[in-house]
mmCIF file of C-alpha atoms in Angstrom:
data_model
loop_
_atom_site.group_PDB
_atom_site.id
_atom_site.type_symbol
_atom_site.label_atom_id
_atom_site.label_comp_id
_atom_site.label_asym_id
_atom_site.label_seq_id
_atom_site.Cartn_x
_atom_site.Cartn_y
_atom_site.Cartn_z
ATOM 1 C CA MET A 1 -0.104 -5.711 -26.634
ATOM 2 C CA ALA A 2 -3.486 -6.026 -24.929
ATOM 3 C CA ALA A 3 -4.095 -9.226 -22.990
ATOM 4 C CA GLU A 4 -7.179 -11.360 -23.525
ATOM 5 C CA LEU A 5 -9.946 -10.190 -21.220
ATOM 6 C CA ARG A 6 -11.666 -13.570 -20.815
ATOM 7 C CA ALA A 7 -10.605 -17.156 -21.144
ATOM 8 C CA PRO A 8 -11.889 -19.146 -24.133
ATOM 9 C CA GLY A 9 -15.428 -20.313 -23.564
ATOM 10 C CA ALA A 10 -16.322 -17.477 -21.159
ATOM 11 C CA THR A 11 -19.598 -15.647 -21.719
ATOM 12 C CA SER A 12 -20.801 -12.071 -21.576
ATOM 13 C CA THR A 13 -24.333 -10.717 -21.286
ATOM 14 C CA ARG A 14 -25.537 -8.068 -23.724
ATOM 15 C CA GLY A 15 -29.167 -6.969 -23.784
ATOM 16 C CA GLY A 16 -30.217 -10.042 -21.811
ATOM 17 C CA LYS A 17 -28.574 -12.424 -24.280
ATOM 18 C CA THR A 18 -25.535 -14.513 -23.627
ATOM 19 C CA ALA A 19 -22.743 -14.349 -26.183
ATOM 20 C CA SER A 20 -19.988 -16.917 -26.256
ATOM 21 C CA SER A 21 -16.346 -15.918 -26.619
ATOM 22 C CA GLY A 22 -15.249 -19.450 -27.347
ATOM 23 C CA PRO A 23 -13.715 -20.796 -30.552
ATOM 24 C CA GLY A 24 -15.392 -19.408 -33.653
ATOM 25 C CA ALA A 25 -17.124 -16.566 -31.801
ATOM 26 C CA HIS A 26 -16.347 -12.921 -32.408
ATOM 27 C CA GLU A 27 -13.635 -11.425 -30.213
ATOM 28 C CA ALA A 28 -14.934 -9.814 -27.025
ATOM 29 C CA PRO A 29 -16.001 -6.240 -27.802
ATOM 30 C CA GLU A 30 -14.398 -4.976 -24.554
ATOM 31 C CA ALA A 31 -10.932 -5.799 -25.903
ATOM 32 C CA GLU A 32 -11.063 -3.210 -28.675
ATOM 33 C CA PRO A 33 -11.540 -0.114 -26.446
ATOM 34 C CA LEU A 34 -8.792 -1.358 -24.150
ATOM 35 C CA GLN A 35 -6.425 -1.830 -27.074
ATOM 36 C CA LEU A 36 -7.263 1.638 -28.409
ATOM 37 C CA THR A 37 -6.577 3.131 -24.972
ATOM 38 C CA LEU A 38 -3.201 1.414 -24.713
ATOM 39 C CA GLN A 39 -2.253 2.441 -28.244
ATOM 40 C CA ALA A 40 -3.302 6.040 -27.604
ATOM 41 C CA ALA A 41 -1.309 6.152 -24.363
ATOM 42 C CA ALA A 42 1.786 4.837 -26.170
ATOM 43 C CA GLN A 43 1.406 7.429 -28.943
ATOM 44 C CA ILE A 44 0.999 10.272 -26.460
ATOM 45 C CA ARG A 45 4.112 9.141 -24.575
ATOM 46 C CA GLY A 46 5.951 9.231 -27.898
ATOM 47 C CA LEU A 47 4.750 12.760 -28.619
ATOM 48 C CA ILE A 48 5.978 13.873 -25.191
ATOM 49 C CA ILE A 49 9.361 12.168 -25.564
ATOM 50 C CA ASP A 50 9.743 13.703 -29.041
ATOM 51 C CA HIS A 51 8.870 17.114 -27.551
ATOM 52 C CA VAL A 52 5.875 17.564 -29.815
ATOM 53 C CA LEU A 53 4.063 18.052 -26.509
ATOM 54 C CA LEU A 54 6.166 20.065 -24.056
ATOM 55 C CA PRO A 55 6.286 19.890 -20.238
ATOM 56 C CA GLY A 56 3.622 22.194 -18.819
ATOM 57 C CA GLU A 57 1.724 22.421 -22.120
ATOM 58 C CA LYS A 58 -2.064 22.190 -22.080
ATOM 59 C CA ILE A 59 -3.334 19.103 -23.886
ATOM 60 C CA ARG A 60 -6.026 20.009 -26.410
ATOM 61 C CA GLN A 61 -8.059 16.827 -26.518
ATOM 62 C CA VAL A 62 -9.896 17.413 -29.797
ATOM 63 C CA GLU A 63 -6.647 18.056 -31.678
ATOM 64 C CA LEU A 64 -4.856 15.210 -29.912
ATOM 65 C CA ALA A 65 -7.663 12.731 -30.650
ATOM 66 C CA GLU A 66 -7.377 13.567 -34.343
ATOM 67 C CA ARG A 67 -3.598 13.282 -34.235
ATOM 68 C CA VAL A 68 -3.501 9.826 -32.643
ATOM 69 C CA GLY A 69 -6.566 8.619 -34.560
ATOM 70 C CA VAL A 70 -8.953 7.735 -31.740
ATOM 71 C CA SER A 71 -12.263 9.047 -30.440
ATOM 72 C CA ARG A 72 -12.529 11.137 -27.302
ATOM 73 C CA SER A 73 -13.509 8.210 -25.062
ATOM 74 C CA PRO A 74 -10.323 6.088 -25.434
ATOM 75 C CA LEU A 75 -8.294 9.304 -25.427
ATOM 76 C CA ARG A 76 -9.699 10.252 -22.013
ATOM 77 C CA GLU A 77 -8.915 6.775 -20.712
ATOM 78 C CA ALA A 78 -5.385 7.054 -22.112
ATOM 79 C CA LEU A 79 -4.915 10.397 -20.341
ATOM 80 C CA ARG A 80 -6.117 8.877 -17.079
ATOM 81 C CA THR A 81 -3.596 6.083 -17.526
ATOM 82 C CA LEU A 82 -0.799 8.575 -18.159
ATOM 83 C CA GLU A 83 -1.936 10.634 -15.171
ATOM 84 C CA SER A 84 -1.582 7.563 -12.932
ATOM 85 C CA GLU A 85 1.967 7.174 -14.270
ATOM 86 C CA GLY A 86 2.813 10.813 -13.571
ATOM 87 C CA VAL A 87 3.360 11.596 -17.256
ATOM 88 C CA VAL A 88 0.464 14.076 -17.434
ATOM 89 C CA ALA A 89 -1.371 15.996 -14.699
ATOM 90 C CA TYR A 90 -4.871 17.412 -14.344
ATOM 91 C CA GLU A 91 -5.131 21.086 -13.396
ATOM 92 C CA ILE A 92 -8.328 22.874 -12.412
ATOM 93 C CA ASN A 93 -9.450 25.355 -15.079
ATOM 94 C CA ARG A 94 -6.867 24.031 -17.540
ATOM 95 C CA GLY A 95 -7.568 20.332 -17.836
ATOM 96 C CA TYR A 96 -4.807 17.888 -18.674
ATOM 97 C CA VAL A 97 -1.268 19.198 -19.092
ATOM 98 C CA VAL A 98 2.053 17.484 -19.718
ATOM 99 C CA ALA A 99 3.651 16.962 -16.318
ATOM 100 C CA ARG A 100 6.506 19.301 -15.569
ATOM 101 C CA LEU A 101 9.332 18.413 -13.175
ATOM 102 C CA ASP A 102 11.928 20.691 -11.620
ATOM 103 C CA ASP A 103 15.379 19.852 -10.237
ATOM 104 C CA ASP A 104 13.988 18.849 -6.854
ATOM 105 C CA ASP A 105 11.363 16.572 -8.430
ATOM 106 C CA LEU A 106 14.019 14.800 -10.481
ATOM 107 C CA ALA A 107 16.268 14.413 -7.446
ATOM 108 C CA GLN A 108 13.406 12.775 -5.553
ATOM 109 C CA ILE A 109 12.595 10.464 -8.469
ATOM 110 C CA TYR A 110 16.188 9.308 -8.748
ATOM 111 C CA ARG A 111 16.442 8.863 -4.969
ATOM 112 C CA MET A 112 13.371 6.613 -5.079
ATOM 113 C CA ARG A 113 14.866 4.782 -8.039
ATOM 114 C CA GLN A 114 18.075 4.229 -6.100
ATOM 115 C CA LEU A 115 16.270 2.686 -3.127
ATOM 116 C CA LEU A 116 13.923 0.519 -5.177
ATOM 117 C CA GLU A 117 16.367 -0.550 -7.885
ATOM 118 C CA GLU A 118 18.893 -1.661 -5.275
ATOM 119 C CA GLU A 119 16.213 -3.955 -3.839
ATOM 120 C CA LEU A 120 15.626 -5.411 -7.293
ATOM 121 C CA LEU A 121 19.320 -5.825 -8.051
ATOM 122 C CA ARG A 122 20.055 -7.562 -4.746
ATOM 123 C CA THR A 123 17.289 -10.092 -5.385
ATOM 124 C CA VAL A 124 17.979 -10.992 -9.025
ATOM 125 C CA GLN A 125 18.335 -14.634 -9.924
ATOM 126 C CA ARG A 126 21.428 -15.879 -11.699
ATOM 127 C CA PRO A 127 20.984 -14.985 -15.398
ATOM 128 C CA SER A 128 21.040 -17.620 -18.096
ATOM 129 C CA SER A 129 23.361 -17.381 -21.076
ATOM 130 C CA ASP A 130 20.322 -16.332 -23.143
ATOM 131 C CA VAL A 131 19.712 -13.343 -20.874
ATOM 132 C CA LEU A 132 23.375 -12.332 -20.991
ATOM 133 C CA ASN A 133 23.339 -12.547 -24.784
ATOM 134 C CA GLN A 134 20.124 -10.508 -24.854
ATOM 135 C CA LEU A 135 21.775 -7.774 -22.762
ATOM 136 C CA LYS A 136 24.799 -7.723 -25.059
ATOM 137 C CA ASP A 137 22.519 -7.449 -28.102
ATOM 138 C CA LEU A 138 20.416 -4.648 -26.571
ATOM 139 C CA ASN A 139 23.526 -2.666 -25.689
ATOM 140 C CA GLU A 140 24.900 -3.027 -29.227
ATOM 141 C CA LYS A 141 21.580 -1.849 -30.677
ATOM 142 C CA MET A 142 21.619 1.124 -28.318
ATOM 143 C CA MET A 143 25.125 2.091 -29.460
ATOM 144 C CA ILE A 144 24.008 1.935 -33.106
ATOM 145 C CA SER A 145 21.012 4.134 -32.271
ATOM 146 C CA ILE A 146 23.344 6.669 -30.616
ATOM 147 C CA ASP A 147 25.417 6.813 -33.801
ATOM 148 C CA GLU A 148 22.229 7.320 -35.804
ATOM 149 C CA ARG A 149 21.013 9.962 -33.323
ATOM 150 C CA ASN A 150 17.727 8.107 -33.036
ATOM 151 C CA VAL A 151 16.713 9.270 -29.560
ATOM 152 C CA ALA A 152 13.513 7.207 -29.359
ATOM 153 C CA GLU A 153 15.451 4.017 -30.082
ATOM 154 C CA VAL A 154 18.231 4.984 -27.651
ATOM 155 C CA LEU A 155 15.660 5.317 -24.873
ATOM 156 C CA ARG A 156 13.892 2.135 -25.921
ATOM 157 C CA TYR A 157 16.990 -0.077 -25.937
ATOM 158 C CA ASN A 158 18.336 1.484 -22.749
ATOM 159 C CA ARG A 159 15.066 0.782 -20.980
ATOM 160 C CA GLU A 160 14.877 -2.785 -22.320
ATOM 161 C CA PHE A 161 18.480 -3.366 -21.206
ATOM 162 C CA HIS A 162 17.829 -2.358 -17.602
ATOM 163 C CA PHE A 163 14.417 -3.962 -17.289
ATOM 164 C CA ALA A 164 15.756 -7.265 -18.618
ATOM 165 C CA ILE A 165 17.885 -7.179 -15.470
ATOM 166 C CA PHE A 166 15.061 -6.037 -13.184
ATOM 167 C CA ASP A 167 12.925 -8.877 -14.568
ATOM 168 C CA LEU A 168 15.359 -11.319 -12.937
ATOM 169 C CA SER A 169 13.990 -10.223 -9.550
ATOM 170 C CA PRO A 170 10.777 -11.738 -8.122
ATOM 171 C CA LEU A 171 9.780 -8.354 -6.624
ATOM 172 C CA SER A 172 7.101 -7.553 -9.205
ATOM 173 C CA GLN A 173 5.404 -4.699 -7.320
ATOM 174 C CA ILE A 174 8.679 -2.870 -6.829
ATOM 175 C CA ARG A 175 9.449 -3.401 -10.515
ATOM 176 C CA LYS A 176 6.125 -1.792 -11.481
ATOM 177 C CA GLU A 177 6.880 1.270 -9.383
ATOM 178 C CA VAL A 178 10.366 1.551 -10.877
ATOM 179 C CA SER A 179 8.778 1.448 -14.338
ATOM 180 C CA ARG A 180 6.496 4.352 -13.392
ATOM 181 C CA LEU A 181 9.471 6.396 -12.137
ATOM 182 C CA TRP A 182 11.359 5.774 -15.389
ATOM 183 C CA GLN A 183 8.379 6.977 -17.417
ATOM 184 C CA MET A 184 8.218 10.204 -15.422
ATOM 185 C CA SER A 185 11.825 11.142 -16.188
ATOM 186 C CA ASP A 186 12.173 9.787 -19.738
ATOM 187 C CA ILE A 187 11.238 13.070 -21.433
ATOM 188 C CA TYR A 188 14.105 14.872 -19.717
ATOM 189 C CA SER A 189 16.594 12.162 -20.636
ATOM 190 C CA ALA A 190 15.394 12.475 -24.231
ATOM 191 C CA ALA A 191 16.059 16.229 -24.217
ATOM 192 C CA TRP A 192 19.614 15.606 -23.018
ATOM 193 C CA TRP A 193 20.289 12.965 -25.670
ATOM 194 C CA ARG A 194 19.347 15.373 -28.431
ATOM 195 C CA ARG A 195 22.087 17.736 -27.291
ATOM 196 C CA GLN A 196 24.696 15.415 -25.796
ATOM 197 C CA PRO A 197 25.043 12.225 -27.859
ATOM 198 C CA GLU A 198 28.813 12.002 -27.259
ATOM 199 C CA ALA A 199 28.463 10.001 -24.006
ATOM 200 C CA LYS A 200 28.428 6.755 -25.993
ATOM 201 C CA LYS A 201 31.852 5.548 -24.811
ATOM 202 C CA ARG A 202 31.117 5.972 -21.099
ATOM 203 C CA ILE A 203 27.656 4.389 -21.256
ATOM 204 C CA ASN A 204 28.942 1.501 -23.355
ATOM 205 C CA THR A 205 31.706 0.879 -20.793
ATOM 206 C CA GLU A 206 29.229 0.964 -17.906
ATOM 207 C CA HIS A 207 26.772 -1.366 -19.630
ATOM 208 C CA LYS A 208 29.531 -3.876 -20.338
ATOM 209 C CA ALA A 209 30.629 -3.677 -16.693
ATOM 210 C CA ILE A 210 27.028 -4.364 -15.623
ATOM 211 C CA ILE A 211 26.909 -7.444 -17.867
ATOM 212 C CA SER A 212 30.258 -8.616 -16.474
ATOM 213 C CA ALA A 213 29.049 -8.290 -12.868
ATOM 214 C CA LEU A 214 25.922 -10.266 -13.747
ATOM 215 C CA ARG A 215 27.942 -12.963 -15.480
ATOM 216 C CA LYS A 216 30.070 -13.346 -12.332
ATOM 217 C CA PHE A 217 26.914 -12.980 -10.233
ATOM 218 C CA ASP A 218 28.674 -10.377 -8.094
ATOM 219 C CA LEU A 219 25.630 -8.533 -6.756
ATOM 220 C CA ASP A 220 27.614 -6.048 -4.669
ATOM 221 C CA LYS A 221 29.538 -5.007 -7.772
ATOM 222 C CA LEU A 222 26.313 -4.922 -9.776
ATOM 223 C CA VAL A 223 24.706 -2.511 -7.284
ATOM 224 C CA GLU A 224 27.841 -0.353 -7.226
ATOM 225 C CA ILE A 225 28.118 -0.015 -11.011
ATOM 226 C CA CYS A 226 24.403 0.600 -11.450
ATOM 227 C CA GLY A 227 24.593 3.306 -8.779
ATOM 228 C CA ILE A 228 27.340 5.116 -10.690
ATOM 229 C CA HIS A 229 25.398 4.645 -13.922
ATOM 230 C CA ARG A 230 22.184 6.000 -12.352
ATOM 231 C CA THR A 231 23.974 9.093 -11.029
ATOM 232 C CA GLY A 232 25.029 9.878 -14.573
ATOM 233 C CA GLY A 233 21.394 9.458 -15.604
ATOM 234 C CA LEU A 234 20.277 12.053 -13.062
ATOM 235 C CA GLU A 235 22.868 14.509 -14.361
ATOM 236 C CA ARG A 236 21.678 13.916 -17.927
ATOM 237 C CA ALA A 237 18.010 14.333 -17.006
ATOM 238 C CA ALA A 238 18.675 17.545 -15.057
ATOM 239 C CA ILE A 239 20.564 19.034 -17.994
ATOM 240 C CA GLY A 240 17.610 18.128 -20.190
ATOM 241 C CA LEU A 241 15.121 20.237 -18.211
ATOM 242 C CA PRO A 242 13.433 22.483 -20.818
ATOM 243 C CA PRO A 243 12.154 26.023 -20.257
ATOM 244 C CA ALA A 244 8.492 26.457 -19.371
ATOM 245 C CA PRO A 245 6.283 26.978 -22.450
ATOM 246 C CA SER A 246 4.164 30.105 -22.755
ATOM 247 C CA ARG A 247 0.562 29.509 -21.786
#
C-alpha cells in the first residue's frame, strides 16, 4: 500500500500555480505513479515466483507492460526497484533479466541471513499474547496452504510468520536488509515447494518450537531453533535451483 506523499494541507507547484492537497482537494498526482510502480513490482515478483519468468530469462518490457497492465514508465521504475532488491539484473546488450543464483550465491545469501537474523532475534522484545496468537494463526494458515499445494500462499504465510518475529526487534535497517535477502532466494524456495510439499510435519514442528521459545522468552533457544530451521531452508532453496533457460 503506497504511503501518502504529503501531509494534509501541503502544497505543490504546477505551472506556476499552487495546488492544495488539503481536505476536499484532489489527491496528489505523484501518488498514482508511485502506486503503479509498487503494484507492477509486486506483480513481477509474483510472475518470477510462479516461474512464468525464469531465472536468467530476458525481460521483454513491451510484453510485460501489457501483461501487468501499466505503461512503460512505471514498469521501468518497477524494474529498477526489483534490481535494487537483487530480483532482476541489468545486462549490457540484453537489458533486464531475471536474476539467476548458483549454489555459491545461495550459500552466501543464507550466511548473511544467519548473521543478520541472529542480531534481530537476540534483540527482540518480549512478545505480547496478540503476537503469539498471530504467529499461531499464520502457521496454521501456512499448513493449510501446504495441503492445498498453494505455493504462493505458503511463501506468503511463511514470510509473514518470520517477519512478525523480526518486527519485535528495533534494528530496522538490519530488518530491511534481511527482507531483501529473502526476496532474492524466494523463487528457489518456491521451486522446491512445488516438488517437495511433504515437509509439512517438520516445518510445523519447528514453527511451534519457535513460538514456544518466544513464549518463554528464551532467546538462546530461539536462535538455535531458527538456525536449524534456516539450514533446512538453504537445502530446500538449493534443491529448487532450476536449469538455465535457452537464450
